[in-house]
Short mmCIF file of C-alpha atoms and ligand atoms in Angstrom, two decimals:
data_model
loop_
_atom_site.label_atom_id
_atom_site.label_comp_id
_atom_site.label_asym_id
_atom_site.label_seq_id
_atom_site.Cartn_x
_atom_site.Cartn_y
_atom_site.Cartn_z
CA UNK A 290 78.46 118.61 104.74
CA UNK A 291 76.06 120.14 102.49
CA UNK A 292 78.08 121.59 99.39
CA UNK A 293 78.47 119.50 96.39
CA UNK A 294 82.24 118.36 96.14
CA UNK A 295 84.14 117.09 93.09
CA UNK A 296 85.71 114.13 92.99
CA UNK A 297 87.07 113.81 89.23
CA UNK A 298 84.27 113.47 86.59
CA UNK A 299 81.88 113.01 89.53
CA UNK A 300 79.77 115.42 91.85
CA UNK A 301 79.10 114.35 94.88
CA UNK A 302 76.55 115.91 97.07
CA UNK A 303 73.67 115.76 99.65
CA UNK A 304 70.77 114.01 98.36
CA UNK A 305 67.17 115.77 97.58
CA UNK A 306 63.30 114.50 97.23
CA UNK A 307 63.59 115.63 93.74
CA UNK A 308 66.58 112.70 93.04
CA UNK A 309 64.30 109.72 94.19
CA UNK A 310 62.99 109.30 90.45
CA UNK A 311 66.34 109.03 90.32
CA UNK A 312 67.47 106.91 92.39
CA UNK A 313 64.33 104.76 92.45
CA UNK A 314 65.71 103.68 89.31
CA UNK A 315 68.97 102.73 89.87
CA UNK A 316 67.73 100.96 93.16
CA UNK A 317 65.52 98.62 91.65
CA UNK A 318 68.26 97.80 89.04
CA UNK A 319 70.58 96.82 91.77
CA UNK A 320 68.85 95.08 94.13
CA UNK A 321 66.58 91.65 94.36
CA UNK A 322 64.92 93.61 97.71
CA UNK A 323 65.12 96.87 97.05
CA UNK A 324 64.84 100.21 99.27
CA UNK A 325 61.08 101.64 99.01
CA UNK A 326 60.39 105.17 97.57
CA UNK A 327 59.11 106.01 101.36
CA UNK A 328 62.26 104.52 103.00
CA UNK A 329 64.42 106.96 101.17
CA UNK A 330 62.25 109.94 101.86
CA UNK A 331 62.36 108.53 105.76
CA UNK A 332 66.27 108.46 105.75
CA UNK A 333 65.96 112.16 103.88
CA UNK A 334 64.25 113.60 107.26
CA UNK A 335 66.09 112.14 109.71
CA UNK A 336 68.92 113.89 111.26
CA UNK A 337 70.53 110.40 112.26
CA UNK A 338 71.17 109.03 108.22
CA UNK A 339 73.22 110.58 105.67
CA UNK A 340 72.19 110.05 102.11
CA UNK A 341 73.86 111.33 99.09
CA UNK A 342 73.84 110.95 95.34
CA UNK A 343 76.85 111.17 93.00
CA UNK A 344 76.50 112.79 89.43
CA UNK A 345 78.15 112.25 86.20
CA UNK A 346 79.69 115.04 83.93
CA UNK A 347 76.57 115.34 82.25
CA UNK A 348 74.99 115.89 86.00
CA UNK A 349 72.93 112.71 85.89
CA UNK A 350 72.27 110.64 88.86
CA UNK A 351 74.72 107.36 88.63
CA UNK A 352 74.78 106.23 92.16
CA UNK A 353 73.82 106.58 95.73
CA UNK A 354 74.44 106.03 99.68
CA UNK A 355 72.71 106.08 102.72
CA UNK A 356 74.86 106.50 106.13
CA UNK A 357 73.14 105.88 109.58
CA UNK A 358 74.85 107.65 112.33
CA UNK A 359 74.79 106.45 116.42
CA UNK A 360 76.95 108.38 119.10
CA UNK A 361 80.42 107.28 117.63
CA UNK A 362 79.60 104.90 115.48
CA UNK A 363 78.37 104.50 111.63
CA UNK A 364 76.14 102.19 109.32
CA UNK A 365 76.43 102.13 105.52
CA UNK A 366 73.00 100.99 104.84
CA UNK A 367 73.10 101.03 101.33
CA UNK A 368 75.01 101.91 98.31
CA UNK A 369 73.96 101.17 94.60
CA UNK A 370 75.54 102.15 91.18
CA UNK A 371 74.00 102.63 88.11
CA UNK A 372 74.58 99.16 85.90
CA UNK A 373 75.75 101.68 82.52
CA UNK A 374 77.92 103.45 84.92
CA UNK A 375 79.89 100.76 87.19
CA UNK A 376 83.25 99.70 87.57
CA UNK A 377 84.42 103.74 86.74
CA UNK A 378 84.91 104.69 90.50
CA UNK A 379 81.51 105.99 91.65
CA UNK A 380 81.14 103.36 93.90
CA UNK A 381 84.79 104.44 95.49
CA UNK A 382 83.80 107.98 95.05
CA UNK A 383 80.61 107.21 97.38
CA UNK A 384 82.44 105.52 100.00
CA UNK A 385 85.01 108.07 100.24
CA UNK A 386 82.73 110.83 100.68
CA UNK A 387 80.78 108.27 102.99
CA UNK A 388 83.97 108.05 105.22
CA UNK A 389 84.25 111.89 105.01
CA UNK A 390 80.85 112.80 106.59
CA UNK A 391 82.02 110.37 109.02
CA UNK A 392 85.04 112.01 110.04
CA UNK A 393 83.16 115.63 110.02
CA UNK A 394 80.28 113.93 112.26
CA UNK A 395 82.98 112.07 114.85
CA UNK A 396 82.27 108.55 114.02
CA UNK A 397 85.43 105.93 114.90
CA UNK A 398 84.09 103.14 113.17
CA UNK A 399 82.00 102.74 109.92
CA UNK A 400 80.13 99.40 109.99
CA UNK A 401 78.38 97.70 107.14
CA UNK A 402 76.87 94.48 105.82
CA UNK A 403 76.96 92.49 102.60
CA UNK A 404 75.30 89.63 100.82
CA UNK A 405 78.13 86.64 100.95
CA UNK A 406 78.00 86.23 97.24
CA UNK A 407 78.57 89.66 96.36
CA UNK A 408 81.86 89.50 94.87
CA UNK A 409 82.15 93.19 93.53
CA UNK A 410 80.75 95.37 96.88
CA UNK A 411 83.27 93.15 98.88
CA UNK A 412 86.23 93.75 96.66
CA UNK A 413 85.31 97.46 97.12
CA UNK A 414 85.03 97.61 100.83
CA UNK A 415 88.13 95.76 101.34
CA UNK A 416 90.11 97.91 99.06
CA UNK A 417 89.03 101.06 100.87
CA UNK A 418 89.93 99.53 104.20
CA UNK A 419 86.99 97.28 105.63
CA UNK A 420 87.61 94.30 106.72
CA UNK A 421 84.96 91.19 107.92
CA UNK A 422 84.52 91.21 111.73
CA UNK A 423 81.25 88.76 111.89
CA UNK A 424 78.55 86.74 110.51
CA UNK A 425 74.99 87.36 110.43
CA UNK A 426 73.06 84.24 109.70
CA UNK A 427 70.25 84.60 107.09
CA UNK A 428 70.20 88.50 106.84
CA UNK A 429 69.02 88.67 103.75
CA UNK A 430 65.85 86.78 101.69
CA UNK A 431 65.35 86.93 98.27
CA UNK A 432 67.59 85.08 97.92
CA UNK A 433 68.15 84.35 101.81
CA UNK A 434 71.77 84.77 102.51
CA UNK A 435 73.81 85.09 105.42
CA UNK A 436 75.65 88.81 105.63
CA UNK A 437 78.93 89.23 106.25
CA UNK A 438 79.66 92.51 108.68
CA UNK A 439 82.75 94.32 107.75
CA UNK A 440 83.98 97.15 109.62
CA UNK A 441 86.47 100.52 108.72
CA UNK A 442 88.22 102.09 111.79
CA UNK A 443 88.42 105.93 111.02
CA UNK A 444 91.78 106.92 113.43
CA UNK A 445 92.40 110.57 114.01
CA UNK A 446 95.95 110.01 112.37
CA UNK A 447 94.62 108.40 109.00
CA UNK A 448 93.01 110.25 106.22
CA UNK A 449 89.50 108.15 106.01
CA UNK A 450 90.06 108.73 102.37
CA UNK A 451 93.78 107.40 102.35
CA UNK A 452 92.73 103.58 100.74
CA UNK A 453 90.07 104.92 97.99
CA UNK A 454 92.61 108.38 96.66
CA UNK A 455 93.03 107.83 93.23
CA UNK A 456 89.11 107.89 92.45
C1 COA B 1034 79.13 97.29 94.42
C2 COA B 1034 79.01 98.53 93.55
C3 COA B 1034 78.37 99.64 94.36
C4 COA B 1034 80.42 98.95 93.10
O1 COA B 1034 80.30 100.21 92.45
P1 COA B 1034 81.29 100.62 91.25
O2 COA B 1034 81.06 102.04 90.95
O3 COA B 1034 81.15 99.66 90.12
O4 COA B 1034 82.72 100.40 91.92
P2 COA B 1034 84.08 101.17 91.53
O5 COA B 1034 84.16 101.33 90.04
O6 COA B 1034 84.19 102.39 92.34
O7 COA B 1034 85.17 100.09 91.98
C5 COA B 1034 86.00 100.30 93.12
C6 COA B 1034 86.76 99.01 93.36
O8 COA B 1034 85.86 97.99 93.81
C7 COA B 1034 86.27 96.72 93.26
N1 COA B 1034 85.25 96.25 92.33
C8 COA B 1034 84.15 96.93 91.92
N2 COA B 1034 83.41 96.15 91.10
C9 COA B 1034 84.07 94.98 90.98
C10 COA B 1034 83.79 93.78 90.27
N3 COA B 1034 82.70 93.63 89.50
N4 COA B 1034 84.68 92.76 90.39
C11 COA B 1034 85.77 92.88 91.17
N5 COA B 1034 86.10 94.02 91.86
C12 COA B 1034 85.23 95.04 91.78
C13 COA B 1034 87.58 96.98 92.55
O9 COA B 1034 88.63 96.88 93.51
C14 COA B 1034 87.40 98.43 92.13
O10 COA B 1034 88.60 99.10 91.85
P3 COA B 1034 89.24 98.99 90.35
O11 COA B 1034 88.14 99.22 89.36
O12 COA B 1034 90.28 100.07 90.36
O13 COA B 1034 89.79 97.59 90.26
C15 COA B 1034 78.19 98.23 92.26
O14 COA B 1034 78.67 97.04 91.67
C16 COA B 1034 76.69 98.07 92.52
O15 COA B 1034 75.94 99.04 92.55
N6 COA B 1034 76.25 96.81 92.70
C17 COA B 1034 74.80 96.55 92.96
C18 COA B 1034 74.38 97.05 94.32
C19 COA B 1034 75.23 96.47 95.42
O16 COA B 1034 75.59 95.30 95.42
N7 COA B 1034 75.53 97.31 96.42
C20 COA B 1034 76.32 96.91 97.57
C21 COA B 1034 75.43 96.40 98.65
S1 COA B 1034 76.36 95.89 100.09
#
């Protein structure tokens, strides 16, 4: 899906090069190990990854996702809101267009991983649906961290939008 779509306030649409200032911003605000500059323009060429950006009113970058696609199965890699602009449903907006491209590109399941401690990210997967299927010991350094994996079935008779409407 290339087209921007509206959800609310916020645009949501493919990412470009042109966001990375962007995004590098935002990224290094969010995370202890962030995402390089290269890394994102890696994801942008490859035909396997999804990554978009959502925009505010004003049409600034406020947040951003990366899905990794494989046969009928998905990854979201990452996913990072702008500090200023948190807790106002980008992050919900993001995963439902996430789950969107999924359904458009056949995947049944949407995987992901999480730091342990991260109170907010988990409260948002599991109200749009995920829940924790494993453990991975030590995923994650600075601090290290175990991950846990939490996993969204995407049936053909459920909207994969149906837990985060309202956004
Ligand atoms: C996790 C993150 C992406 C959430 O984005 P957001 O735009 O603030 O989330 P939303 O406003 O869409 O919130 C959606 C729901 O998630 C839950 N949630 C989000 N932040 C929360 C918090 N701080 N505490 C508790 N629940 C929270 C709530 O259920 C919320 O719905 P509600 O506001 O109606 O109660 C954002 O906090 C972020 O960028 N954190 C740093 C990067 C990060 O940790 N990414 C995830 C890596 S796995």
């Amino acid at each position: 899906m290339t087209e921007a779509r509206a959800n609310g306030a916020l645009t949501l649409r493919d990412a470009t090069v042109a966001d990375l200032p962007a995004v590098m911003i935002i990224e290094n605000d969010s995370f202890t190990d962030p995402w390089s500059e290269q890394a994102y323009r890696d994801t942008l060429e490859s035909e396997q990854a999804a990554m978009h950006v959502a925009l505010n009113a004003a049409g600034e970058i406020v947040g951003h996702s990366v899905t990794y696609f494989a046969a009928d199965e998905a990854e979201l890699a990452t996913i990072a809101v702008a500090a200023s602009a948190r807790r106002t449903g980008v992050g919900r907006g993001l995963l439902g267009h996430a789950l969107l491209i999924c359904e458009a590109r056949g995947s049944r399941k949407l995987f992901l991983e999480v730091r342990e401690s991260n109170a907010a990210a988990r409260a948002m997967y599991v109200a749009a649906g995920f829940s924790p299927v494993g453990r991975r010991r030590a995923y994650y350094s600075l601090p290290t961290e175990d991950a846990v994996l939490m996993l969204r079935e995407i049936g053909p008779a459920e909207s994969p939008v149906g837990p985060v409407a309202g956004s």
